Coordinates of C-alpha atoms and ligand atoms in Angstrom, one line a residue:
Chain S
M442 CA -55.1 -32.8 -100.2
Q443 CA -53.9 -29.4 -101.4
W444 CA -56.5 -27.8 -99.2
Q445 CA -55.2 -29.6 -96.2
L446 CA -51.6 -28.7 -97.0
C447 CA -52.7 -25.1 -97.4
I448 CA -54.3 -25.1 -93.9
R449 CA -51.2 -26.8 -92.5
L450 CA -49.0 -24.0 -94.0
I451 CA -51.2 -21.3 -92.5
V452 CA -51.1 -23.0 -89.1
I453 CA -47.4 -23.3 -89.3
S454 CA -46.9 -19.7 -90.2
L455 CA -49.2 -18.6 -87.5
I456 CA -47.3 -20.6 -84.9
G457 CA -44.2 -19.1 -86.4
C458 CA -45.6 -15.6 -85.8
L459 CA -46.7 -16.4 -82.2
T460 CA -43.4 -17.9 -81.1
L461 CA -41.2 -15.5 -83.0
P462 CA -38.4 -14.9 -80.4
T463 CA -38.2 -11.4 -79.1
Q464 CA -34.9 -9.7 -79.1
A465 CA -32.8 -10.8 -76.2
A466 CA -32.1 -7.8 -74.0
T467 CA -29.1 -6.8 -71.9
R468 CA -29.9 -6.3 -68.2
T469 CA -27.5 -4.3 -66.1
Y470 CA -27.7 -4.1 -62.3
T471 CA -25.5 -2.5 -59.7
L472 CA -25.9 -3.6 -56.1
Y473 CA -24.2 -1.7 -53.2
I474 CA -23.6 -3.5 -50.0
T475 CA -24.0 -1.4 -46.9
A476 CA -25.0 -1.5 -43.2
G477 CA -28.4 -0.3 -42.3
S478 CA -31.4 -1.4 -40.3
L479 CA -34.6 -3.3 -40.7
T480 CA -37.7 -2.3 -38.7
V481 CA -40.5 -4.6 -37.8
N482 CA -43.5 -2.4 -37.0
G483 CA -46.3 -3.1 -34.5
N484 CA -46.4 -5.0 -31.2
G485 CA -43.3 -7.1 -30.7
G486 CA -41.5 -5.2 -33.4
A487 CA -38.0 -3.7 -33.2
T488 CA -35.4 -2.1 -35.3
L489 CA -32.7 -4.6 -36.0
S490 CA -29.1 -4.0 -37.2
A491 CA -28.9 -5.4 -40.7
W492 CA -26.8 -5.4 -43.8
G493 CA -28.3 -5.2 -47.2
Y494 CA -28.2 -4.2 -50.9
T495 CA -29.4 -1.1 -52.6
Q496 CA -29.3 -0.1 -56.3
V497 CA -28.0 3.4 -55.7
A498 CA -25.5 4.0 -52.9
G499 CA -27.5 4.7 -49.7
T500 CA -29.8 3.0 -47.3
P501 CA -30.2 -0.7 -48.0
T502 CA -33.6 -2.4 -48.6
F503 CA -34.9 -5.7 -47.3
P504 CA -35.0 -8.0 -49.0
G505 CA -32.4 -7.0 -51.7
P506 CA -33.7 -5.5 -54.9
T507 CA -35.6 -7.9 -57.2
L508 CA -33.6 -8.8 -60.3
T509 CA -35.5 -9.8 -63.4
A510 CA -34.7 -11.1 -66.9
N511 CA -36.2 -13.1 -69.7
E512 CA -34.7 -16.3 -71.0
G513 CA -31.9 -15.4 -73.4
D514 CA -31.1 -12.0 -71.8
S515 CA -27.6 -11.1 -71.0
V516 CA -27.4 -10.1 -67.3
T517 CA -24.5 -8.1 -65.8
I518 CA -24.5 -7.4 -62.1
T519 CA -21.8 -5.2 -60.5
V520 CA -21.6 -5.7 -56.7
I521 CA -19.9 -2.9 -54.8
N522 CA -18.9 -3.6 -51.3
N523 CA -19.4 -0.4 -49.3
H524 CA -19.3 -2.3 -46.0
N525 CA -16.3 -2.9 -43.7
I526 CA -16.0 -6.7 -44.0
N527 CA -15.6 -9.1 -46.9
H528 CA -18.7 -10.1 -48.9
N529 CA -19.5 -12.1 -52.0
F530 CA -22.4 -12.7 -54.3
K531 CA -23.9 -15.9 -55.6
I532 CA -27.1 -16.6 -57.5
Q533 CA -28.0 -20.2 -56.5
G534 CA -28.2 -22.4 -59.6
V535 CA -27.0 -19.5 -61.9
T536 CA -23.5 -18.3 -60.8
T537 CA -20.7 -20.1 -59.2
D538 CA -18.1 -17.4 -58.4
T539 CA -17.9 -17.1 -54.6
T540 CA -14.7 -15.0 -54.5
A541 CA -14.7 -12.5 -51.6
I542 CA -15.1 -8.8 -52.4
A543 CA -12.9 -6.8 -50.0
P544 CA -14.3 -3.6 -48.4
G545 CA -14.2 -0.9 -51.0
A546 CA -13.8 -3.3 -53.9
N547 CA -16.3 -4.5 -56.5
R548 CA -16.9 -7.5 -58.7
V549 CA -18.8 -8.1 -61.9
Y550 CA -21.0 -11.2 -62.6
S551 CA -22.2 -11.9 -66.1
F552 CA -24.4 -14.7 -67.4
T553 CA -27.1 -15.4 -69.9
A554 CA -30.5 -16.1 -68.2
S555 CA -31.1 -19.6 -69.4
T556 CA -34.0 -21.2 -67.6
A557 CA -37.2 -19.5 -66.5
G558 CA -37.8 -19.8 -62.8
T559 CA -37.1 -18.3 -59.4
Y560 CA -33.7 -17.9 -57.9
L561 CA -32.1 -16.8 -54.7
Y562 CA -29.1 -14.5 -54.6
Y563 CA -27.2 -14.2 -51.4
D564 CA -23.9 -13.8 -49.6
T565 CA -22.3 -17.2 -48.8
L566 CA -19.6 -15.9 -46.5
N567 CA -19.1 -15.6 -42.8
N568 CA -20.8 -18.8 -41.6
N569 CA -24.3 -17.6 -42.6
I570 CA -24.0 -14.4 -40.7
N571 CA -23.9 -12.2 -43.8
R572 CA -27.1 -13.8 -45.1
E573 CA -28.8 -13.7 -41.7
M574 CA -28.0 -9.9 -41.5
G575 CA -30.2 -9.5 -44.6
L576 CA -28.0 -10.1 -47.7
Y577 CA -30.3 -12.0 -50.0
G578 CA -32.9 -11.3 -52.6
M579 CA -34.7 -12.7 -55.6
L580 CA -33.9 -13.1 -59.3
W581 CA -36.8 -14.3 -61.4
V582 CA -36.5 -15.3 -65.1
G583 CA -39.5 -15.2 -67.4
P584 CA -39.9 -16.9 -70.8
A585 CA -38.1 -15.4 -73.7
D586 CA -41.2 -13.6 -75.0
G587 CA -41.8 -12.0 -71.7
S588 CA -45.3 -13.4 -71.5
A589 CA -47.2 -14.1 -68.2
K590 CA -46.3 -17.7 -68.2
A591 CA -44.1 -19.6 -65.7
W592 CA -42.0 -20.7 -68.6
T593 CA -42.2 -20.9 -72.4
N594 CA -45.5 -22.7 -73.2
G595 CA -45.8 -23.3 -69.4
P596 CA -48.7 -22.5 -67.1
A597 CA -50.2 -19.0 -67.5
Y598 CA -50.9 -16.6 -64.7
S599 CA -53.0 -13.4 -64.3
F600 CA -50.6 -11.7 -61.8
Q601 CA -47.6 -12.7 -59.7
R602 CA -46.4 -12.2 -56.2
L603 CA -42.8 -12.4 -55.0
W604 CA -42.4 -13.7 -51.5
V605 CA -39.0 -13.5 -49.8
V606 CA -39.0 -15.1 -46.3
G607 CA -36.3 -15.1 -43.8
D608 CA -35.5 -14.9 -40.1
M609 CA -33.3 -13.0 -37.7
D610 CA -32.0 -13.7 -34.2
K611 CA -31.9 -10.1 -32.8
P612 CA -30.1 -10.6 -29.4
R613 CA -27.6 -13.3 -30.4
W614 CA -26.8 -12.4 -34.1
N615 CA -28.0 -9.0 -35.3
D616 CA -27.1 -7.0 -32.1
V617 CA -23.7 -8.7 -32.0
A618 CA -22.7 -8.6 -35.7
G619 CA -24.2 -5.1 -36.0
S620 CA -21.8 -3.8 -33.4
G621 CA -18.8 -5.5 -34.8
G622 CA -18.8 -8.4 -32.4
S623 CA -18.3 -12.1 -32.9
V624 CA -21.4 -14.2 -33.3
S625 CA -21.5 -17.6 -31.7
T626 CA -23.2 -19.3 -34.6
S627 CA -23.8 -22.6 -32.9
V628 CA -26.9 -21.0 -31.2
Y629 CA -29.5 -19.6 -33.4
K630 CA -33.0 -18.8 -32.0
P631 CA -34.6 -16.4 -34.4
N632 CA -37.2 -14.2 -32.9
Y633 CA -38.1 -12.2 -36.0
F634 CA -39.6 -13.8 -39.1
I635 CA -39.4 -11.4 -42.0
F636 CA -41.8 -11.5 -44.9
N637 CA -40.8 -9.3 -47.8
G638 CA -38.8 -7.1 -45.4
K639 CA -41.8 -6.8 -43.0
G640 CA -43.4 -8.3 -40.0
G641 CA -46.8 -10.0 -40.4
F642 CA -48.9 -7.0 -39.4
D643 CA -47.4 -5.1 -42.3
A644 CA -47.3 -8.1 -44.7
M645 CA -51.0 -8.6 -44.2
N646 CA -51.6 -5.1 -45.6
D647 CA -48.8 -4.9 -48.1
T648 CA -50.4 -5.1 -51.6
A649 CA -47.1 -6.3 -53.1
T650 CA -47.4 -9.4 -50.8
T651 CA -51.1 -10.1 -50.4
I652 CA -52.8 -12.3 -53.1
D653 CA -55.6 -10.0 -54.2
G654 CA -57.6 -10.4 -57.3
G655 CA -60.9 -11.5 -58.9
V656 CA -62.4 -15.0 -58.8
G657 CA -61.2 -16.7 -62.0
Q658 CA -57.8 -15.2 -61.9
T659 CA -54.6 -17.3 -61.1
A660 CA -51.7 -16.0 -59.1
L661 CA -48.2 -17.2 -59.7
V662 CA -46.4 -17.0 -56.3
R663 CA -42.6 -17.1 -56.4
I664 CA -41.2 -18.0 -53.0
I665 CA -37.6 -18.0 -51.8
N666 CA -36.3 -18.7 -48.3
G667 CA -33.2 -16.6 -47.3
G668 CA -33.6 -17.7 -43.7
Q669 CA -32.1 -20.5 -41.8
F670 CA -35.4 -22.1 -40.7
S671 CA -37.7 -24.2 -42.8
Y672 CA -41.0 -22.5 -43.7
S673 CA -44.1 -24.7 -43.8
L674 CA -46.5 -22.4 -45.5
H675 CA -50.2 -23.1 -45.3
F676 CA -52.8 -21.6 -47.7
H677 CA -56.4 -21.2 -46.8
G678 CA -59.1 -20.8 -49.4
N679 CA -57.7 -23.1 -52.0
H680 CA -55.0 -25.6 -52.7
I681 CA -51.9 -24.5 -54.6
Q682 CA -50.4 -26.2 -57.6
V683 CA -46.6 -26.8 -57.4
L684 CA -44.8 -25.8 -60.6
T685 CA -41.2 -25.9 -59.4
L686 CA -39.6 -26.8 -56.1
N687 CA -36.0 -26.1 -55.2
G688 CA -35.2 -25.4 -58.8
V689 CA -36.8 -28.7 -60.1
R690 CA -39.5 -28.1 -62.7
Q691 CA -42.5 -30.4 -62.0
T692 CA -44.6 -32.0 -64.7
S693 CA -48.3 -31.5 -65.4
P694 CA -50.6 -32.5 -63.8
Y695 CA -49.1 -30.7 -60.8
K696 CA -49.4 -31.8 -57.2
Q697 CA -52.1 -29.9 -55.3
L698 CA -51.2 -29.0 -51.8
D699 CA -52.3 -26.7 -49.0
V700 CA -48.9 -26.8 -47.3
I701 CA -45.5 -26.3 -48.9
N702 CA -42.3 -26.6 -47.0
I703 CA -39.5 -24.3 -48.2
P704 CA -36.2 -25.3 -46.6
P705 CA -33.3 -22.8 -46.0
L706 CA -32.2 -21.5 -49.4
G707 CA -35.2 -23.2 -51.0
T708 CA -37.3 -21.9 -53.8
A709 CA -40.8 -22.6 -55.2
D710 CA -43.1 -21.4 -57.9
V711 CA -46.8 -22.2 -57.1
L712 CA -50.1 -21.3 -58.7
Y713 CA -52.9 -20.1 -56.5
P714 CA -56.2 -20.2 -58.5
L715 CA -58.6 -17.6 -57.1
N716 CA -61.7 -19.8 -57.0
Q717 CA -64.1 -18.4 -54.4
L718 CA -65.0 -15.1 -52.9
G719 CA -63.7 -14.2 -49.5
E720 CA -60.9 -13.3 -47.2
Y721 CA -58.3 -15.9 -46.2
V722 CA -55.0 -16.2 -44.6
M723 CA -51.7 -17.7 -45.7
H724 CA -49.4 -18.4 -42.7
V725 CA -46.5 -20.5 -41.6
H726 CA -47.8 -23.5 -39.6
T727 CA -44.9 -23.5 -37.2
A728 CA -45.4 -22.2 -33.7
Q729 CA -43.1 -19.3 -33.1
M730 CA -42.6 -18.4 -36.7
E731 CA -46.0 -16.7 -36.7
T732 CA -44.8 -14.2 -34.2
A733 CA -42.5 -11.2 -33.8
N734 CA -40.6 -11.9 -30.6
G735 CA -43.6 -13.8 -29.4
V736 CA -46.3 -11.4 -30.6
Y737 CA -48.9 -13.4 -32.5
L738 CA -49.4 -12.8 -36.3
N739 CA -46.5 -10.4 -36.6
G740 CA -44.5 -13.2 -38.2
T741 CA -44.9 -15.0 -41.5
V742 CA -48.5 -14.3 -42.4
T743 CA -50.3 -12.5 -45.2
M744 CA -53.8 -12.3 -46.6
I745 CA -55.6 -13.7 -49.7
H746 CA -58.5 -11.5 -51.0
M747 CA -60.7 -12.9 -53.6
H748 CA -63.4 -10.7 -55.1
Chain M
M1388 CA -67.7 -42.6 -17.3
N1389 CA -70.6 -42.2 -14.9
T1390 CA -74.2 -43.2 -15.5
S1391 CA -75.4 -39.7 -16.5
S1392 CA -72.7 -39.4 -19.1
I1393 CA -73.5 -42.8 -20.5
I1394 CA -77.2 -41.8 -20.8
R1395 CA -76.1 -38.5 -22.3
S1396 CA -73.9 -40.2 -24.9
A1397 CA -76.7 -42.6 -25.7
V1398 CA -79.1 -39.7 -26.2
V1399 CA -76.6 -37.8 -28.4
S1400 CA -75.9 -40.9 -30.5
L1401 CA -79.7 -41.5 -30.9
L1402 CA -80.2 -37.9 -31.9
T1403 CA -77.3 -38.1 -34.4
L1404 CA -78.8 -41.3 -35.8
I1405 CA -82.2 -39.6 -36.2
T1406 CA -80.7 -36.5 -37.8
M1407 CA -78.7 -38.6 -40.2
T1408 CA -81.7 -40.7 -41.2
V1409 CA -84.1 -37.8 -41.6
F1410 CA -81.7 -35.6 -43.6
S1411 CA -79.9 -38.2 -45.7
V1412 CA -80.5 -37.7 -49.4
A1413 CA -79.3 -40.2 -52.0
N1414 CA -76.9 -41.7 -49.6
A1415 CA -75.4 -38.3 -48.8
A1416 CA -75.4 -38.2 -45.0
T1417 CA -75.6 -35.1 -42.8
I1418 CA -73.2 -35.5 -39.9
N1419 CA -74.0 -33.2 -37.0
L1420 CA -71.4 -33.2 -34.2
T1421 CA -70.9 -30.9 -31.3
K1422 CA -67.4 -30.4 -29.9
C1423 CA -66.4 -28.8 -26.7
V1424 CA -63.1 -28.0 -25.0
A1425 CA -61.9 -29.6 -21.8
S1426 CA -58.8 -29.1 -19.7
M1427 CA -56.8 -32.3 -19.2
N1428 CA -53.6 -33.0 -17.3
K1429 CA -51.3 -35.6 -18.7
T1430 CA -48.4 -37.2 -16.9
M1431 CA -45.4 -37.4 -19.3
S1432 CA -42.8 -40.1 -19.3
D1433 CA -40.5 -38.1 -17.1
G1434 CA -43.3 -37.8 -14.5
A1435 CA -44.0 -34.1 -15.2
S1436 CA -47.6 -33.1 -15.6
V1437 CA -48.6 -31.0 -18.6
N1438 CA -51.9 -29.2 -19.0
F1439 CA -53.7 -29.7 -22.3
W1440 CA -56.9 -28.3 -23.8
V1441 CA -58.6 -31.0 -25.8
F1442 CA -61.8 -31.3 -27.9
G1443 CA -64.4 -33.5 -26.3
S1444 CA -68.0 -34.2 -27.2
G1445 CA -71.2 -32.4 -26.1
G1446 CA -72.4 -28.9 -25.5
M1447 CA -73.7 -28.5 -22.0
S1448 CA -71.0 -30.7 -20.5
C1449 CA -67.9 -31.9 -22.1
S1450 CA -66.9 -35.6 -22.2
G1451 CA -64.5 -37.9 -24.0
G1452 CA -61.8 -35.3 -24.5
T1453 CA -58.6 -36.9 -25.8
L1454 CA -55.3 -35.9 -27.3
P1455 CA -55.6 -35.8 -30.2
A1456 CA -59.3 -35.4 -30.4
A1457 CA -61.5 -38.2 -31.8
A1458 CA -61.3 -38.6 -35.6
I1459 CA -64.2 -37.4 -37.6
E1460 CA -65.0 -39.6 -40.6
V1461 CA -67.0 -38.0 -43.4
G1462 CA -68.1 -39.7 -46.6
V1463 CA -67.5 -38.1 -50.0
G1464 CA -70.7 -36.0 -50.7
D1465 CA -71.7 -36.0 -47.0
T1466 CA -72.2 -32.7 -45.2
L1467 CA -70.4 -32.2 -41.9
N1468 CA -71.9 -29.7 -39.5
L1469 CA -69.3 -29.4 -36.8
T1470 CA -70.5 -27.3 -33.9
L1471 CA -68.2 -25.8 -31.3
S1472 CA -69.5 -25.0 -27.9
V1473 CA -67.2 -22.9 -25.7
M1474 CA -69.4 -23.0 -22.6
M1475 CA -67.2 -24.0 -19.7
A1476 CA -64.1 -24.1 -22.0
P1477 CA -60.7 -23.2 -20.5
M1478 CA -59.6 -19.9 -22.1
E1479 CA -56.8 -17.4 -22.4
P1480 CA -57.5 -13.8 -21.3
T1481 CA -58.4 -11.3 -24.1
P1482 CA -57.4 -10.8 -26.8
Y1483 CA -57.0 -14.5 -27.2
N1484 CA -60.1 -15.6 -25.4
G1485 CA -62.5 -18.1 -26.9
H1486 CA -61.8 -20.8 -29.5
T1487 CA -62.8 -21.7 -33.1
I1488 CA -62.5 -24.8 -35.3
H1489 CA -60.6 -24.5 -38.5
L1490 CA -61.1 -27.3 -41.0
H1491 CA -57.5 -27.5 -42.1
G1492 CA -57.2 -28.2 -45.8
A1493 CA -60.9 -28.0 -46.5
D1494 CA -60.8 -24.7 -48.5
V1495 CA -64.2 -23.8 -47.2
S1496 CA -65.7 -20.3 -47.5
T1497 CA -64.6 -17.5 -45.1
S1498 CA -67.7 -18.0 -42.9
E1499 CA -66.8 -21.6 -42.3
D1500 CA -63.0 -21.1 -42.0
G1501 CA -62.8 -20.5 -38.3
V1502 CA -60.2 -17.8 -38.5
P1503 CA -60.8 -14.9 -36.0
D1504 CA -58.7 -12.6 -38.1
T1505 CA -61.2 -12.9 -41.0
G1506 CA -64.2 -12.6 -38.9
A1507 CA -64.9 -15.9 -37.2
S1508 CA -66.7 -15.8 -33.9
V1509 CA -64.6 -17.1 -31.0
M1510 CA -67.6 -17.9 -28.8
G1511 CA -69.0 -20.9 -30.7
D1512 CA -70.2 -21.6 -34.2
T1513 CA -71.1 -24.3 -36.6
Y1514 CA -68.7 -25.1 -39.4
T1515 CA -70.0 -26.8 -42.5
W1516 CA -68.2 -28.7 -45.2
T1517 CA -69.4 -30.9 -48.0
P1518 CA -66.3 -32.6 -49.4
T1519 CA -66.3 -33.9 -53.0
A1520 CA -64.8 -37.1 -54.4
A1521 CA -61.5 -35.4 -55.4
M1522 CA -61.0 -34.5 -51.7
A1523 CA -60.8 -38.1 -50.2
G1524 CA -57.9 -38.2 -47.8
S1525 CA -56.8 -36.8 -44.4
Y1526 CA -57.4 -33.4 -42.9
M1527 CA -57.4 -31.9 -39.4
Y1528 CA -59.8 -29.8 -37.4
H1529 CA -58.0 -27.5 -35.0
C1530 CA -58.6 -24.2 -33.1
H1531 CA -57.4 -21.1 -35.0
V1532 CA -57.3 -18.7 -32.0
H1533 CA -53.7 -17.7 -31.0
T1534 CA -52.5 -20.9 -32.8
V1535 CA -49.0 -20.5 -31.5
K1536 CA -50.5 -21.6 -28.1
H1537 CA -53.8 -23.3 -28.9
L1538 CA -52.4 -25.9 -31.3
E1539 CA -49.7 -26.6 -28.8
M1540 CA -52.3 -27.0 -26.1
G1541 CA -53.7 -30.0 -28.0
M1542 CA -56.7 -28.5 -29.8
Y1543 CA -56.6 -30.8 -32.8
G1544 CA -58.0 -34.0 -34.3
P1545 CA -58.1 -35.8 -37.6
I1546 CA -60.9 -35.5 -40.2
I1547 CA -60.9 -38.3 -42.7
I1548 CA -62.8 -38.0 -46.0
R1549 CA -63.8 -41.5 -47.2
P1550 CA -65.1 -42.7 -50.5
K1551 CA -68.5 -44.5 -50.4
D1552 CA -70.1 -47.3 -52.3
A1553 CA -73.5 -47.0 -54.1
S1554 CA -75.4 -47.9 -50.9
G1555 CA -73.6 -45.2 -49.0
N1556 CA -71.2 -47.5 -47.0
F1557 CA -67.6 -46.4 -46.5
L1558 CA -65.2 -48.2 -48.9
N1559 CA -62.0 -49.5 -47.4
Q1560 CA -60.0 -47.4 -49.9
I1561 CA -58.2 -44.1 -49.5
T1562 CA -59.8 -42.8 -52.7
S1563 CA -62.2 -44.1 -55.4
N1564 CA -59.1 -45.6 -57.0
T1565 CA -59.2 -49.3 -56.2
A1566 CA -55.4 -49.4 -56.1
T1567 CA -55.8 -47.6 -52.7
A1568 CA -57.7 -50.5 -51.1
F1569 CA -56.6 -51.5 -47.6
D1570 CA -57.3 -54.2 -45.1
Y1571 CA -56.2 -52.2 -42.0
V1572 CA -56.1 -48.4 -41.4
Q1573 CA -54.7 -46.3 -38.6
N1574 CA -54.2 -42.6 -37.9
Y1575 CA -50.8 -41.3 -37.0
V1576 CA -51.1 -37.8 -35.6
F1577 CA -47.7 -36.2 -35.1
S1578 CA -47.3 -33.5 -32.5
T1579 CA -44.6 -32.0 -30.3
V1580 CA -44.9 -30.4 -26.8
D1581 CA -43.0 -27.5 -25.3
P1582 CA -44.3 -27.3 -21.7
A1583 CA -43.4 -23.6 -21.5
Y1584 CA -46.0 -22.9 -24.1
H1585 CA -48.6 -24.6 -22.0
T1586 CA -48.2 -22.2 -19.1
A1587 CA -47.5 -18.9 -20.9
T1588 CA -50.4 -16.8 -22.2
G1589 CA -50.9 -13.8 -24.4
D1590 CA -48.1 -12.2 -26.4
S1591 CA -45.4 -13.6 -24.2
T1592 CA -41.8 -13.8 -25.4
V1593 CA -42.0 -17.5 -24.4
F1594 CA -43.7 -17.9 -27.8
A1595 CA -40.6 -16.5 -29.6
D1596 CA -38.6 -19.7 -29.0
Y1597 CA -39.8 -23.2 -29.3
N1598 CA -38.1 -25.9 -27.3
P1599 CA -40.0 -29.1 -27.6
K1600 CA -39.5 -31.7 -24.9
Y1601 CA -42.1 -34.4 -25.7
F1602 CA -42.5 -36.0 -29.1
L1603 CA -45.8 -37.7 -29.7
I1604 CA -47.6 -40.0 -32.1
S1605 CA -51.4 -39.8 -31.6
G1606 CA -50.9 -38.3 -28.1
N1607 CA -48.3 -40.8 -26.8
E1608 CA -44.6 -40.6 -26.5
G1609 CA -43.6 -44.0 -27.8
K1610 CA -39.9 -43.4 -27.0
T1611 CA -38.8 -47.0 -27.8
T1612 CA -39.9 -49.9 -30.0
S1613 CA -40.8 -51.8 -26.8
A1614 CA -43.1 -49.0 -25.6
P1615 CA -44.7 -47.8 -28.9
A1616 CA -47.1 -44.9 -29.0
V1617 CA -49.6 -46.9 -31.1
T1618 CA -50.0 -50.5 -32.1
L1619 CA -51.9 -52.3 -34.8
A1620 CA -52.5 -56.1 -35.0
A1621 CA -52.6 -56.8 -38.7
A1622 CA -52.0 -60.1 -40.7
V1623 CA -49.4 -61.3 -43.2
N1624 CA -49.9 -60.4 -46.9
K1625 CA -52.3 -57.5 -46.1
K1626 CA -52.4 -53.9 -47.0
V1627 CA -52.1 -51.4 -44.1
A1628 CA -53.1 -47.8 -44.7
L1629 CA -51.6 -45.1 -42.4
R1630 CA -53.0 -41.6 -42.3
L1631 CA -50.0 -39.4 -41.5
I1632 CA -51.2 -36.1 -40.0
G1633 CA -48.6 -33.4 -39.1
I1634 CA -49.6 -30.9 -36.5
H1635 CA -46.1 -30.7 -35.0
S1636 CA -44.1 -27.6 -35.0
V1637 CA -40.7 -28.8 -36.3
N1638 CA -39.4 -30.8 -39.3
S1639 CA -39.8 -34.5 -39.4
T1640 CA -39.1 -37.7 -41.4
F1641 CA -41.3 -40.7 -41.4
Q1642 CA -40.1 -44.2 -42.0
I1643 CA -41.2 -47.8 -41.5
K1644 CA -38.5 -50.2 -40.2
D1645 CA -38.4 -53.9 -39.5
S1646 CA -37.1 -55.3 -36.2
S1647 CA -33.5 -55.3 -37.6
G1648 CA -33.7 -51.7 -38.6
A1649 CA -34.1 -52.1 -42.3
A1650 CA -36.3 -49.4 -43.9
K1651 CA -39.4 -50.8 -45.6
S1652 CA -41.1 -49.4 -48.7
F1653 CA -44.5 -47.7 -48.5
T1654 CA -46.5 -45.9 -51.2
V1655 CA -47.9 -42.4 -51.0
Y1656 CA -51.2 -42.0 -52.8
V1657 CA -52.6 -38.7 -51.4
Q1658 CA -51.1 -35.6 -49.9
D1659 CA -53.1 -32.8 -48.3
G1660 CA -56.4 -34.5 -49.4
R1661 CA -55.5 -34.6 -53.1
A1662 CA -54.3 -37.7 -55.0
W1663 CA -50.8 -37.5 -56.3
P1664 CA -50.9 -37.6 -60.2
T1665 CA -48.7 -40.7 -59.8
A1666 CA -48.5 -42.8 -56.7
Q1667 CA -44.9 -43.1 -55.5
S1668 CA -43.1 -45.7 -53.4
M1669 CA -40.4 -44.7 -51.0
T1670 CA -38.7 -45.6 -47.7
S1671 CA -38.5 -42.1 -46.2
L1672 CA -40.9 -39.2 -46.2
D1673 CA -40.4 -35.7 -44.9
I1674 CA -43.5 -34.3 -43.2
S1675 CA -43.6 -30.6 -42.3
P1676 CA -46.1 -28.8 -40.0
G1677 CA -49.6 -29.0 -41.4
Q1678 CA -49.0 -31.6 -44.0
R1679 CA -50.9 -34.9 -44.4
F1680 CA -50.1 -38.0 -46.3
D1681 CA -52.1 -41.1 -46.9
V1682 CA -49.8 -44.1 -47.4
I1683 CA -50.1 -47.9 -47.8
F1684 CA -47.7 -50.7 -47.2
T1685 CA -48.0 -54.4 -47.6
T1686 CA -47.1 -56.7 -44.8
P1687 CA -44.7 -59.6 -45.7
S1688 CA -45.7 -63.2 -46.1
T1689 CA -44.0 -64.3 -42.8
S1690 CA -45.1 -63.0 -39.4
G1691 CA -43.2 -60.3 -37.7
T1692 CA -43.2 -56.7 -36.5
W1693 CA -42.6 -53.4 -38.2
Y1694 CA -42.2 -50.0 -36.6
P1695 CA -43.6 -47.0 -38.4
Q1696 CA -41.7 -44.1 -36.8
I1697 CA -41.1 -40.4 -37.0
T1698 CA -37.9 -38.6 -36.3
Y1699 CA -38.6 -35.0 -35.2
K1700 CA -35.9 -32.6 -36.5
K1701 CA -34.8 -29.1 -35.9
L1702 CA -36.1 -26.4 -38.2
R1703 CA -32.6 -25.0 -38.7
D1704 CA -30.5 -27.9 -39.7
N1705 CA -32.7 -31.1 -39.5
A1706 CA -30.6 -32.3 -36.5
A1707 CA -32.7 -35.0 -34.8
Y1708 CA -34.6 -34.2 -31.6
A1709 CA -36.0 -37.6 -31.0
T1710 CA -37.8 -40.6 -32.7
A1711 CA -41.3 -41.8 -31.7
Y1712 CA -42.3 -45.3 -32.6
G1713 CA -45.5 -47.1 -33.6
K1714 CA -45.8 -50.8 -34.0
V1715 CA -47.6 -53.1 -36.5
T1716 CA -47.6 -56.8 -35.9
F1717 CA -48.6 -59.4 -38.5
Ligands
LIG1059 CU1 -58.4 -22.3 -29.1
LIG1060 CU1 -53.9 -25.7 -39.8

């Protein structure tokens, strides 16, 4: 009896050590909003007028800078509008303030990162035009201890990939809004499908986008859709396991799918177990979305390398 | 069908039978099929003719091509050797000449995956897959060359992985779980057609904008309940399984409604060839491009007609394009 109690005490203290909360950090970000351009390279590609965020005043990046925090961290984001029209800033499921920030003004957003997961930040103003022009990006929140798990005591991963997908209608939206014109938003026929700020030809070779690792590893893929079209993503090589979908944490055992549909403003966390050698594709299964202005595979496509 | 093609199919069936008998080990069959590609003109409901490329059977000459292609049924543990012959096949000019077969959802190795961009031959090959028990459910085979056009052209068909009993016969169940037993089963293959994609070739700007005009279930329009795309004569108090296979290029929602328009419940057991951890009953199911669901519903105790139906919706805002209807009588 005493012996058992002893063991129990040792186990309890061990667990105590392992789960000892790490010190909550303070995360401070500054995002500048400016006009710039996004270039899709390769056949079918083009340079599109775009509006985006940067962390130091200057040329915006697409998608917006990735924001990260662990559960419990205090996050402060200052958004500075260096553009010539109103903007705002909302993190879906995290912040609610949608007050407009006038040209030249700034606004501060503070919150405590409360739930591990993947979030979309974006500009909600101007009838989707501000978002379509490129004003969106990802916030991901890890467990409090910063471990490589989807959430505290959740599924573990070997490495993660952040996928931000979106779309742009160059002739009817970007060309018009970029030159100060008025977009007729009832028509939207996107001819560019942007994957981590790139066309498919680049996304297939971008090591920050491709799933690349050894057999036996597991990738956590965080996906957000800043576009206005649904993305029906099809994985070759293996099925994924769906951990969260549109902010809803799933329970184990997780659904195993080879296609996941991410609606506009949708989010997902999926595991891709690297289970066999080879080279595979991951692509949207929707006709024109695989193209850049009709040029095949310069759309929403990337590669999976298992070695 | 002419005499020579009848003889040819008889010979092919005999050869298949011999192959299956010779190579079957412990009730695991080897299924050798040869597919080819044929051009087919189809007259649509508005009288317009649309050219399709469809999978048929045979190597030297191509027969039996349909939209969608004939379903391939494979038992759990069986080995499928699916050969594609591109002799005489209609083709695009380079760089999108030739065709492949991709076993969509099969997670086969790179050499069997049929993707030209990862090294697949576009001039014919054999694709091999041995599905396991956990993989029972619905899949597709489709061409993976210039898919923005070749899928649209009609190069797709269902693959159904079926559980088997101890003697090697197919079980009338979706999976080895007896809760998935059915009395009737039918494939619902969902696809959409933009005629402009059928005439354009290469890296045309036509492929930058998708404007579907025809909305199909299993190759037919089924625009009204009185002219359904597919029909099934079932009986009362029976279980009907539907294999819902999405190869369309837009959003969609599947429902089953009775003759007064009330939505009826059905149960999803399998998605993308993997059993859901918990089966779920519902009256509405969104199906996106590439997804498959295996569902079962029970017919009521009094005779009547239900209409399984799919509403195709826009990728931007889910606004409806059109609804296509099937029909089940009991
Ligand atoms: Cu093809
Ligand atoms: Cu596919």
